[in-house]
Amino acid sequence: MNRTADRVSLKVLVHGRVQGVYFRDFTCRKAAEYGLSGYVKNLSDGRTVEVYAEGEKSALEQLISHLRVGSPAASVEEISISWGEYSGEYGSFDIRY
């Protein structure tokens, strides 16, 4: 069976009080826990974090459930989710600055 056939990508924009509250670190730890690759970064508006992740769809769905809640100090107001094809471009999950 082709393992990449079971994999997809995900782009999530998380809006709210999600910068300066360890949200990127929280996301990176959860992504590593689920064996995902990709990145998380703050956007310049000061209230949005972008998450791009690739891996098993079930693991990505678990990540989404954590992103809806966020780190303990975060206050997530809204998230937008876009699914895509798996690219295999990322070897790890990183925080981008």
Coordinates of C-alpha atoms in Angstrom, one line a residue:
M1 CA 0.0 0.0 0.0
N2 CA 1.2 3.5 -0.8
R3 CA 1.7 5.3 2.5
T4 CA 1.5 8.8 0.9
A5 CA -2.0 8.0 -0.3
D6 CA -3.1 8.1 3.3
R7 CA -1.5 11.5 3.9
V8 CA -2.8 15.0 3.3
S9 CA -1.8 18.6 4.0
L10 CA -3.6 21.2 6.1
K11 CA -3.3 24.9 6.4
V12 CA -5.0 26.5 9.4
L13 CA -5.2 30.2 10.3
V14 CA -5.8 30.6 14.0
H15 CA -7.2 34.0 15.1
G16 CA -7.4 35.5 18.6
R17 CA -4.9 36.0 21.4
V18 CA -2.5 33.5 20.0
Q19 CA 0.8 35.5 19.8
G20 CA 3.1 35.9 22.8
V21 CA 1.3 33.1 24.7
Y22 CA 3.5 30.1 23.6
F23 CA 1.0 29.1 21.0
R24 CA 3.7 28.3 18.4
D25 CA 5.7 26.1 20.9
F26 CA 2.4 24.4 21.9
T27 CA 1.6 23.7 18.3
C28 CA 5.1 22.4 17.5
R29 CA 5.0 20.0 20.5
K30 CA 1.6 18.7 19.5
A31 CA 2.6 18.3 15.8
A32 CA 5.7 16.3 16.9
E33 CA 3.6 14.2 19.2
Y34 CA 1.4 13.2 16.2
G35 CA 4.3 12.7 13.8
L36 CA 3.4 15.6 11.6
S37 CA 5.7 17.8 9.5
G38 CA 5.4 21.4 8.4
Y39 CA 5.6 24.7 10.3
V40 CA 3.9 27.3 12.5
K41 CA 4.5 31.0 12.3
N42 CA 3.0 34.3 13.5
L43 CA 1.5 36.6 10.9
S44 CA 2.2 40.3 10.9
D45 CA -1.3 41.4 12.1
G46 CA -0.4 40.5 15.7
R47 CA -3.4 38.2 16.2
T48 CA -3.1 35.4 13.7
V49 CA -0.9 32.2 13.6
E50 CA -0.5 30.2 10.4
V51 CA -0.1 26.4 10.7
Y52 CA 0.9 24.2 7.8
A53 CA 1.1 20.5 8.5
E54 CA 1.3 17.3 6.6
G55 CA 0.7 13.7 7.7
E56 CA -2.0 11.2 8.3
K57 CA -5.4 12.7 8.2
S58 CA -6.4 11.3 11.6
A59 CA -3.4 12.9 13.2
L60 CA -4.1 16.2 11.5
E61 CA -7.7 16.1 12.8
Q62 CA -6.3 15.6 16.3
L63 CA -4.0 18.6 15.8
I64 CA -7.1 20.7 14.8
S65 CA -8.8 19.8 18.0
H66 CA -5.8 21.2 20.0
L67 CA -5.6 24.3 17.8
R68 CA -9.3 25.1 18.6
V69 CA -8.4 25.3 22.3
G70 CA -4.8 26.5 22.1
S71 CA -2.1 26.9 24.7
P72 CA -3.2 27.6 28.3
A73 CA -2.7 31.4 28.0
A74 CA -4.3 31.6 24.5
S75 CA -7.8 32.7 23.6
V76 CA -8.7 31.3 20.2
E77 CA -11.6 33.2 18.6
E78 CA -11.7 31.6 15.1
I79 CA -9.9 29.1 12.9
S80 CA -10.1 28.6 9.2
I81 CA -9.1 25.3 7.7
S82 CA -7.9 24.4 4.2
W83 CA -7.1 20.8 3.2
G84 CA -4.7 19.9 0.4
E85 CA -2.5 17.3 -1.1
Y86 CA 0.5 15.8 0.7
S87 CA 3.8 17.2 -0.8
G88 CA 6.4 15.4 1.4
E89 CA 8.4 18.7 1.3
Y90 CA 8.9 18.9 5.0
G91 CA 11.1 16.6 7.1
S92 CA 10.2 18.0 10.5
F93 CA 7.8 20.4 12.1
D94 CA 9.4 23.8 12.8
I95 CA 8.6 27.2 14.3
R96 CA 9.3 29.9 11.7
Y97 CA 10.2 33.4 12.6

